[in-house]
Amino acid sequence: MRRSLIAAVAVTALATPFAVVATAGSAAAAPTAAGKPVTDFNHDGYADLAVSAPRGAVNGTAGAGYVSIVYGSASGADTAHAKQVDRTTAGVPGDPEENGGFGANTEAGDLDGDGYTDLTVNNGKGDAVLWGSANGLTQGGELPGEYVNDLKAGDFNGDGKADLVANSSSTLEVRYGPFTRDGKPAFTTSVANEDDGPQDLMVGDVTGDGADDLVTSHGFEEMQHSSRLWKGSKDGLAKTSTQTKKFTTNGVIADVDKDGYGDLVAHEVDEVSETQVYDAGAIRVVYGSKSGFSTRTAKIDQDTAGVPGVGEAAEINGPERGDQFGYSLSAGDVTGDGYADIVVGVPGENLGNVADTGAVVLLKGGANGLTGTGAQAFNQDTANVPGVSEKGDNFGEEVRLTDVNKDGLADLTVGVPQEDGTTKDSGAAWLFRGAKTGLTTTGITSFSPSSLGTPEAGAFFGADLTG
């Protein structure tokens, strides 16, 4: 039986954490990496959350899917005024369809440049956009274009306007902002997909030139290929890429050592990847530089000094999954010291004799980069965390760091779509507060379809988080 994760460890760190926009202390001409804008649908200064329930019913249509918008406030997530958006929302194209899965993938960015963050929703049946306003997300529209697997926002030419990169089966298409209210970009460029097309898109400023870069992961069937770096510049995203020579999947780009260059923190997998679900899991840090990714890298897992727990794999084709350390990742400045911290989802973690209950681990950035020093771990058995760890909850399957109460410290939202409420797999979310010492359970809250007044049965609430 796999050993359990230590419920919560708080080791005093000598390091200091993150701002995605960073300057190196004494350098006169230090680079400044492009920072991720705050997701603020109503432009009140508080970060907002979009929590997907892609299997939720809409007007009695099972599995049509919806997204709950939870606005930030001085007291944290304002669940009393949450709003449901779906295909019945004004302007959103189409009608609710059985098992339509609206909300399966969401992304945020100020597409029309009016100061309000907008939300894109992609579920493989056409892309919708919800436009931000002083009243939040109130009006929907359509994003024209071919079918795409994924959309990610960034600023690939550094002009201050939000762009979208769209991953289809045949091309990577960059749609440059600003967008008109009928969803049309200012212009587009595209490049044919390589290595069987990207699986994941990761956006951030690796080279510190003020324009976002793109990292793509690649694989086909049981084989994984090297991830690739596509550089942004004043001329936009390059049409050629370089290999990172690392087998990584979903990840984030953030400046964990505050040198002004974005670093890739991603889930590391083997070249033969068909048994990933049974892996103990690990993350790979590839540090950025002026010219792109440097040769400096680090591997962190649950056997790294300071990281709580023990990394444990599961029997291949057995009933349990491995720990899957790194299955989900998010970056933010939890402690307010200027270094990027990383939250790691460990959804396959066992607690005692209970399988796949799940956990999250906070890794703190510092002058030496990302390490296990001062790491913390949390699960549903941690003191003051609402709920009870149960088999198959997979706590930590989705994670998102964002400052919902505008105190300068990133807060953690954990999405748990397989949490059972009054019905199976209704899903729920937990919000941990950031503090100068790390994440804290003081003031922790949780919310679910039941508490928000939205359809609950099998909703898979928390399957995707944007904020």
Coordinates of C-alpha atoms in Angstrom, one line a residue:
M1 CA 0.0 0.0 0.0
R2 CA 1.4 3.4 -0.9
R3 CA 2.3 5.6 2.0
S4 CA 0.3 8.7 2.8
L5 CA 1.3 12.3 2.2
I6 CA 2.1 14.3 5.3
A7 CA -1.0 16.4 5.8
A8 CA 0.7 19.8 6.0
V9 CA 4.3 20.8 6.3
A10 CA 5.4 24.4 6.8
V11 CA 9.2 24.6 6.7
T12 CA 10.5 28.2 7.3
A13 CA 12.0 29.3 4.0
L14 CA 15.0 31.5 3.5
A15 CA 13.9 32.2 0.0
T16 CA 11.6 34.9 -1.2
P17 CA 8.7 34.3 -3.8
F18 CA 7.3 35.8 -7.1
A19 CA 6.1 38.4 -9.4
V20 CA 5.7 37.3 -13.0
V21 CA 6.8 40.8 -13.9
A22 CA 10.3 40.9 -12.3
T23 CA 13.4 42.9 -12.3
A24 CA 16.8 41.6 -11.1
G25 CA 17.8 43.6 -8.1
S26 CA 21.1 45.3 -9.1
A27 CA 21.2 45.1 -12.8
A28 CA 20.9 48.5 -14.4
A29 CA 19.4 47.1 -17.6
A30 CA 17.6 44.1 -16.2
P31 CA 15.1 42.4 -18.5
T32 CA 11.4 42.7 -17.7
A33 CA 9.4 39.6 -18.5
A34 CA 5.8 40.2 -19.8
G35 CA 3.4 39.5 -16.9
K36 CA 0.1 37.7 -17.0
P37 CA -2.8 40.3 -16.7
V38 CA -5.2 39.9 -13.8
T39 CA -8.4 38.1 -14.8
D40 CA -10.9 40.9 -13.9
F41 CA -14.2 40.6 -15.7
N42 CA -15.8 43.7 -14.1
H43 CA -12.6 45.8 -13.7
D44 CA -12.9 46.3 -10.0
G45 CA -9.3 45.3 -9.2
Y46 CA -10.1 41.9 -7.7
A47 CA -9.2 38.8 -9.6
D48 CA -12.2 36.7 -10.7
L49 CA -12.7 33.0 -11.2
A50 CA -14.4 31.0 -14.0
V51 CA -15.2 27.5 -12.7
S52 CA -16.3 25.0 -15.3
A53 CA -19.0 22.3 -14.8
P54 CA -18.9 20.7 -18.3
R55 CA -21.3 17.9 -17.3
G56 CA -23.9 20.1 -15.6
A57 CA -27.5 20.2 -16.8
V58 CA -28.9 23.3 -18.4
N59 CA -32.7 23.8 -18.4
G60 CA -33.0 20.0 -18.0
T61 CA -30.6 19.1 -20.8
A62 CA -28.2 16.6 -19.2
G63 CA -24.5 17.3 -19.8
A64 CA -25.0 20.5 -21.6
G65 CA -22.4 22.2 -19.4
Y66 CA -22.0 25.6 -17.8
V67 CA -19.4 27.9 -16.2
S68 CA -19.8 29.6 -12.8
I69 CA -18.3 33.1 -12.6
V70 CA -17.2 33.8 -9.1
Y71 CA -16.1 37.4 -8.6
G72 CA -13.3 38.4 -6.3
S73 CA -13.9 40.8 -3.4
A74 CA -12.2 42.2 -0.2
S75 CA -13.4 39.1 1.7
G76 CA -12.4 36.6 -1.0
A77 CA -14.6 34.7 -3.5
D78 CA -18.0 36.4 -3.6
T79 CA -20.0 33.2 -3.9
A80 CA -23.3 35.1 -3.0
H81 CA -23.2 36.8 -6.4
A82 CA -21.9 34.0 -8.6
K83 CA -23.2 34.0 -12.2
Q84 CA -23.9 31.0 -14.4
V85 CA -23.1 31.3 -18.1
D86 CA -24.0 28.7 -20.7
R87 CA -25.5 28.4 -24.2
T88 CA -28.6 30.2 -23.0
T89 CA -26.7 33.3 -22.1
A90 CA -27.5 36.2 -24.4
G91 CA -25.4 36.2 -27.5
V92 CA -23.7 32.8 -27.0
P93 CA -24.2 30.8 -30.2
G94 CA -26.0 27.5 -30.2
D95 CA -28.4 25.9 -27.9
P96 CA -27.8 23.5 -24.9
E97 CA -27.1 20.0 -26.3
E98 CA -27.2 16.8 -24.4
N99 CA -23.6 16.0 -23.3
G100 CA -22.4 19.1 -25.2
G101 CA -19.8 19.9 -22.5
F102 CA -19.9 23.7 -22.7
G103 CA -17.1 25.0 -20.5
A104 CA -14.7 22.1 -21.1
N105 CA -11.9 24.6 -21.8
T106 CA -11.8 28.2 -20.9
E107 CA -9.3 31.1 -21.3
A108 CA -9.3 34.7 -20.2
G109 CA -7.9 37.9 -21.8
D110 CA -9.0 41.4 -22.7
L111 CA -9.6 40.7 -26.3
D112 CA -11.2 44.0 -27.4
G113 CA -8.9 46.2 -25.3
D114 CA -11.6 47.9 -23.3
G115 CA -10.1 47.2 -19.9
Y116 CA -12.4 44.4 -19.0
T117 CA -11.2 40.8 -19.2
D118 CA -13.2 38.5 -21.5
L119 CA -13.7 34.8 -21.4
T120 CA -13.4 32.3 -24.2
V121 CA -15.1 28.9 -24.0
N122 CA -14.0 26.1 -26.2
N123 CA -15.6 22.6 -26.2
G124 CA -14.9 21.3 -29.7
K125 CA -18.2 22.4 -31.1
G126 CA -17.4 26.1 -31.8
D127 CA -15.7 28.8 -29.7
A128 CA -17.7 31.3 -27.8
V129 CA -16.7 34.5 -26.0
L130 CA -18.2 36.2 -23.0
W131 CA -17.5 39.9 -23.0
G132 CA -16.5 41.7 -19.8
S133 CA -18.2 44.9 -18.6
A134 CA -18.8 46.9 -15.4
N135 CA -21.4 44.3 -14.6
G136 CA -19.1 41.4 -15.3
L137 CA -19.7 38.8 -18.1
T138 CA -23.1 39.7 -19.4
Q139 CA -23.0 39.4 -23.2
G140 CA -21.8 36.5 -25.4
G141 CA -20.6 36.2 -28.9
E142 CA -18.9 33.8 -31.3
L143 CA -15.2 33.5 -32.2
P144 CA -15.2 32.6 -35.9
G145 CA -12.6 30.2 -37.3
E146 CA -12.0 26.5 -37.8
Y147 CA -12.4 23.9 -35.1
V148 CA -9.6 24.1 -32.6
N149 CA -8.5 21.9 -29.7
D150 CA -7.4 24.6 -27.4
L151 CA -7.1 28.4 -27.1
K152 CA -4.5 30.3 -25.1
A153 CA -4.2 34.1 -24.5
G154 CA -0.9 36.1 -24.5
D155 CA 0.8 39.1 -26.1
F156 CA 3.1 37.6 -28.7
N157 CA 4.2 40.9 -30.3
G158 CA 4.5 42.9 -27.1
D159 CA 2.1 45.6 -28.2
G160 CA -0.1 45.5 -25.0
K161 CA -3.0 43.9 -26.9
A162 CA -4.2 40.4 -26.0
D163 CA -3.7 37.8 -28.7
L164 CA -5.0 34.2 -29.0
V165 CA -3.1 31.2 -30.2
A166 CA -5.4 28.5 -31.5
N167 CA -4.3 24.9 -31.8
S168 CA -6.2 22.9 -34.5
S169 CA -5.4 19.5 -35.9
S170 CA -3.4 21.0 -38.7
T171 CA -2.1 24.4 -37.7
L172 CA -1.1 26.7 -34.9
E173 CA -2.9 30.0 -35.7
V174 CA -2.1 33.2 -33.9
R175 CA -5.0 35.7 -33.8
Y176 CA -3.6 39.1 -33.0
G177 CA -5.7 41.7 -31.0
P178 CA -7.5 43.8 -30.6
F179 CA -10.6 41.8 -31.6
T180 CA -13.8 43.3 -32.8
R181 CA -17.1 42.5 -31.0
D182 CA -17.9 40.0 -33.8
G183 CA -14.8 38.1 -32.8
K184 CA -12.5 39.1 -35.7
P185 CA -8.8 39.6 -34.9
A186 CA -6.8 42.5 -36.3
F187 CA -4.8 39.9 -38.3
T188 CA -3.7 36.3 -38.2
T189 CA -0.6 34.2 -38.9
S190 CA -0.3 30.4 -38.9
V191 CA 2.2 27.6 -39.1
A192 CA 1.8 24.0 -39.9
N193 CA 1.9 21.7 -36.8
E194 CA 4.9 19.6 -36.2
D195 CA 5.4 16.3 -34.4
D196 CA 1.8 15.2 -34.6
G197 CA 0.6 18.6 -33.4
P198 CA 0.7 20.1 -29.9
Q199 CA -1.0 18.5 -26.9
D200 CA -0.6 21.5 -24.6
L201 CA 0.1 25.2 -25.0
M202 CA 2.1 27.2 -22.4
V203 CA 2.4 30.9 -22.6
G204 CA 4.9 33.3 -21.0
D205 CA 7.9 35.5 -21.6
V206 CA 11.0 33.2 -21.6
T207 CA 13.4 35.8 -23.1
G208 CA 12.5 38.8 -21.0
D209 CA 11.8 41.1 -24.1
G210 CA 8.3 42.0 -23.1
A211 CA 6.7 39.7 -25.7
D212 CA 5.2 36.3 -24.7
D213 CA 6.7 33.1 -26.1
L214 CA 4.9 29.8 -26.6
V215 CA 5.9 26.3 -25.4
T216 CA 4.1 23.3 -27.0
S217 CA 4.2 19.7 -25.9
H218 CA 4.0 16.9 -28.4
G219 CA 3.3 13.2 -28.6
F220 CA 1.4 10.5 -30.5
E221 CA -0.2 7.4 -29.0
E222 CA 2.3 5.9 -26.6
M223 CA 5.3 8.1 -27.7
Q224 CA 6.2 11.5 -26.3
H225 CA 8.3 14.0 -28.3
S226 CA 10.4 16.9 -27.0
S227 CA 8.5 20.1 -26.1
R228 CA 9.2 23.1 -28.3
L229 CA 9.8 26.8 -27.8
W230 CA 8.3 29.4 -30.2
K231 CA 9.7 32.9 -29.6
G232 CA 7.6 36.0 -29.6
S233 CA 9.0 39.4 -30.6
K234 CA 7.8 42.8 -31.9
D235 CA 7.1 40.9 -35.2
G236 CA 4.9 38.4 -33.5
L237 CA 5.3 34.6 -32.8
A238 CA 8.0 32.9 -34.8
K239 CA 7.1 30.4 -37.4
T240 CA 10.0 28.1 -36.4
S241 CA 10.7 26.5 -33.1
T242 CA 13.5 24.9 -31.1
Q243 CA 13.3 21.7 -29.1
T244 CA 13.7 21.9 -25.3
K245 CA 15.0 18.3 -25.4
K246 CA 12.7 17.5 -22.5
F247 CA 9.7 15.3 -22.5
T248 CA 7.2 17.5 -20.7
T249 CA 3.4 18.1 -20.9
N250 CA 1.1 20.6 -19.3
G251 CA 3.0 23.4 -17.4
V252 CA 3.4 27.1 -16.7
I253 CA 6.0 29.7 -17.5
A254 CA 6.9 32.0 -14.6
D255 CA 10.0 33.7 -13.2
V256 CA 10.9 31.5 -10.2
D257 CA 14.3 33.0 -9.6
K258 CA 13.4 36.7 -10.3
D259 CA 16.1 37.2 -13.0
G260 CA 13.7 38.7 -15.5
Y261 CA 13.4 35.6 -17.6
G262 CA 10.4 33.2 -17.6
D263 CA 11.1 29.6 -16.6
L264 CA 9.2 26.6 -17.8
V265 CA 7.8 24.4 -15.0
A266 CA 6.1 21.4 -16.5
H267 CA 5.1 17.8 -15.8
E268 CA 7.9 15.6 -16.9
V269 CA 7.1 12.2 -18.5
D270 CA 9.0 9.4 -20.1
E271 CA 9.5 9.1 -23.8
V272 CA 7.2 6.1 -23.8
S273 CA 4.2 7.7 -22.1
E274 CA 1.3 5.3 -22.3
T275 CA 1.5 4.4 -18.5
Q276 CA 1.7 8.0 -17.3
V277 CA -1.4 7.6 -15.1
Y278 CA 0.5 5.0 -13.0
D279 CA 3.6 7.2 -12.5
A280 CA 4.8 8.8 -9.2
G281 CA 5.2 12.0 -11.2
A282 CA 7.8 14.8 -11.3
I283 CA 8.2 18.3 -12.6
R284 CA 11.0 19.7 -14.8
V285 CA 12.2 23.3 -14.5
V286 CA 13.9 24.7 -17.6
Y287 CA 15.3 28.1 -16.8
G288 CA 14.9 31.0 -19.3
S289 CA 17.5 33.4 -20.7
K290 CA 17.8 36.2 -23.2
S291 CA 18.3 33.7 -26.0
G292 CA 15.6 31.2 -25.0
F293 CA 15.9 28.3 -22.6
S294 CA 19.3 27.8 -21.0
T295 CA 21.0 24.5 -20.2
R296 CA 20.1 25.0 -16.5
T297 CA 17.4 22.6 -15.5
A298 CA 16.1 21.0 -12.3
K299 CA 13.9 18.0 -11.5
I300 CA 11.6 18.1 -8.5
D301 CA 9.4 15.2 -7.2
Q302 CA 8.2 14.0 -3.8
D303 CA 11.6 12.5 -3.1
T304 CA 13.3 15.9 -3.4
A305 CA 14.6 17.3 0.0
G306 CA 11.9 19.4 1.7
V307 CA 9.0 18.2 -0.4
P308 CA 6.4 16.5 1.8
G309 CA 5.5 12.9 1.2
V310 CA 7.0 10.1 -0.9
G311 CA 6.7 9.7 -4.6
E312 CA 4.9 6.4 -5.3
A313 CA 3.9 4.7 -8.5
A314 CA 1.0 2.3 -8.9
E315 CA 0.8 -1.1 -10.4
I316 CA 0.4 -0.8 -14.2
N317 CA -3.2 -1.7 -15.2
G318 CA -4.1 -1.8 -11.5
P319 CA -7.1 -0.2 -9.9
E320 CA -5.2 2.8 -8.6
R321 CA -3.4 5.7 -10.3
G322 CA 0.2 6.7 -9.3
D323 CA 0.7 9.9 -7.3
Q324 CA 0.9 11.9 -10.6
F325 CA 2.9 14.7 -8.9
G326 CA 2.7 17.6 -11.5
Y327 CA -0.5 16.5 -13.1
S328 CA -1.7 20.1 -12.7
L329 CA 0.4 23.3 -12.1
S330 CA -0.1 27.0 -11.5
A331 CA 2.1 29.9 -10.7
G332 CA 1.6 33.0 -8.5
D333 CA 3.2 35.1 -5.8
V334 CA 1.8 33.5 -2.7
T335 CA 4.1 35.1 -0.2
G336 CA 4.5 38.5 -1.8
D337 CA 8.3 38.5 -2.0
G338 CA 8.7 38.8 -5.7
Y339 CA 9.4 35.2 -6.7
A340 CA 7.1 32.9 -8.5
D341 CA 5.8 30.1 -6.4
I342 CA 4.3 26.9 -8.0
V343 CA 1.4 24.9 -6.8
V344 CA 1.6 21.2 -7.8
G345 CA -1.5 19.0 -8.0
V346 CA -1.0 15.4 -6.8
P347 CA -4.4 13.9 -7.6
G348 CA -3.4 10.3 -7.2
E349 CA -2.0 10.6 -3.7
N350 CA -3.2 8.0 -1.2
L351 CA -4.1 8.9 2.4
G352 CA -3.6 5.9 4.7
N353 CA -5.6 3.0 3.2
V354 CA -7.8 5.3 1.0
A355 CA -6.7 5.4 -2.6
D356 CA -6.5 8.4 -5.0
T357 CA -7.8 11.0 -2.5
G358 CA -5.3 13.6 -3.8
A359 CA -3.3 16.5 -2.4
V360 CA -1.6 19.8 -3.4
V361 CA 1.9 20.9 -2.8
L362 CA 3.3 24.5 -2.7
L363 CA 6.9 24.9 -4.0
K364 CA 8.4 28.3 -3.2
G365 CA 10.6 30.2 -5.7
G366 CA 13.7 32.0 -4.5
A367 CA 17.1 33.3 -5.5
N368 CA 18.3 29.7 -6.2
G369 CA 15.2 29.0 -8.3
L370 CA 12.5 26.5 -7.5
T371 CA 13.4 24.0 -4.7
G372 CA 11.7 21.9 -2.0
T373 CA 12.8 24.4 0.7
G374 CA 9.7 25.5 2.7
A375 CA 7.3 23.4 0.7
Q376 CA 3.8 22.8 2.1
A377 CA 1.2 20.1 1.4
F378 CA -2.6 20.1 1.9
N379 CA -5.4 17.7 1.5
Q380 CA -9.0 17.3 2.8
D381 CA -7.7 15.7 6.0
T382 CA -5.5 18.7 6.8
A383 CA -6.8 20.6 9.9
N384 CA -9.4 23.2 9.0
V385 CA -9.8 22.1 5.4
P386 CA -13.6 21.5 4.8
G387 CA -14.7 18.0 3.7
V388 CA -13.3 14.5 4.1
S389 CA -10.8 12.7 1.9
E390 CA -12.5 9.9 0.0
K391 CA -11.5 7.3 -2.5
G392 CA -11.2 8.7 -6.0
D393 CA -11.7 12.3 -5.0
N394 CA -8.5 13.2 -6.9
F395 CA -8.1 16.4 -4.9
G396 CA -5.7 18.7 -6.8
E397 CA -6.8 17.6 -10.3
E398 CA -7.1 21.3 -11.1
V399 CA -5.3 24.2 -9.4
R400 CA -5.2 28.0 -10.0
L401 CA -3.2 30.7 -8.2
T402 CA -4.8 34.2 -8.4
D403 CA -5.2 37.1 -6.0
V404 CA -9.0 37.2 -5.4
N405 CA -8.9 39.6 -2.4
K406 CA -6.3 42.0 -3.8
D407 CA -3.9 41.9 -0.9
G408 CA -0.9 41.3 -3.1
L409 CA -0.7 37.6 -2.2
A410 CA -1.9 34.9 -4.6
D411 CA -4.7 32.6 -3.3
L412 CA -5.1 29.0 -4.3
T413 CA -8.3 27.6 -5.9
V414 CA -8.4 23.8 -6.1
G415 CA -10.9 22.2 -8.4
V416 CA -12.1 18.7 -7.5
P417 CA -14.6 17.6 -10.2
Q418 CA -15.0 14.1 -8.7
E419 CA -16.0 15.3 -5.3
D420 CA -19.4 13.8 -4.3
G421 CA -22.0 16.2 -2.9
T422 CA -25.6 15.0 -2.6
T423 CA -24.9 13.3 -5.9
K424 CA -21.9 11.5 -7.4
D425 CA -19.3 13.6 -9.2
S426 CA -21.0 16.9 -8.6
G427 CA -17.7 18.5 -7.9
A428 CA -16.5 21.3 -5.6
A429 CA -13.7 24.0 -5.2
W430 CA -11.6 25.1 -2.3
L431 CA -10.0 28.5 -1.8
F432 CA -6.9 28.7 0.3
R433 CA -5.6 32.2 1.3
G434 CA -2.0 33.3 0.5
A435 CA 0.1 34.6 3.4
K436 CA 3.7 35.8 3.8
T437 CA 4.6 32.3 5.2
G438 CA 2.8 30.5 2.4
L439 CA -0.7 29.1 1.9
T440 CA -2.9 29.1 5.0
T441 CA -6.1 27.4 6.0
T442 CA -7.1 30.5 8.0
G443 CA -10.2 31.8 6.3
I444 CA -10.4 28.9 3.9
T445 CA -13.7 28.5 2.0
S446 CA -15.2 25.9 -0.2
F447 CA -18.1 26.1 -2.7
S448 CA -20.0 23.8 -5.0
P449 CA -23.0 23.7 -7.3
S450 CA -25.2 23.2 -4.3
S451 CA -24.0 26.3 -2.5
L452 CA -24.1 28.4 -5.7
G453 CA -27.6 27.3 -6.6
T454 CA -26.6 25.7 -9.9
P455 CA -27.4 22.2 -11.2
E456 CA -25.5 19.6 -9.2
A457 CA -26.0 16.1 -10.5
G458 CA -22.8 14.8 -12.1
A459 CA -21.8 18.4 -13.0
F460 CA -18.0 17.8 -12.7
F461 CA -17.8 21.3 -11.2
G462 CA -14.1 22.4 -11.0
A463 CA -13.0 20.4 -14.1
D464 CA -11.4 23.6 -15.5
L465 CA -10.4 26.8 -13.7
T466 CA -9.5 30.1 -15.2
G467 CA -8.5 33.1 -13.2

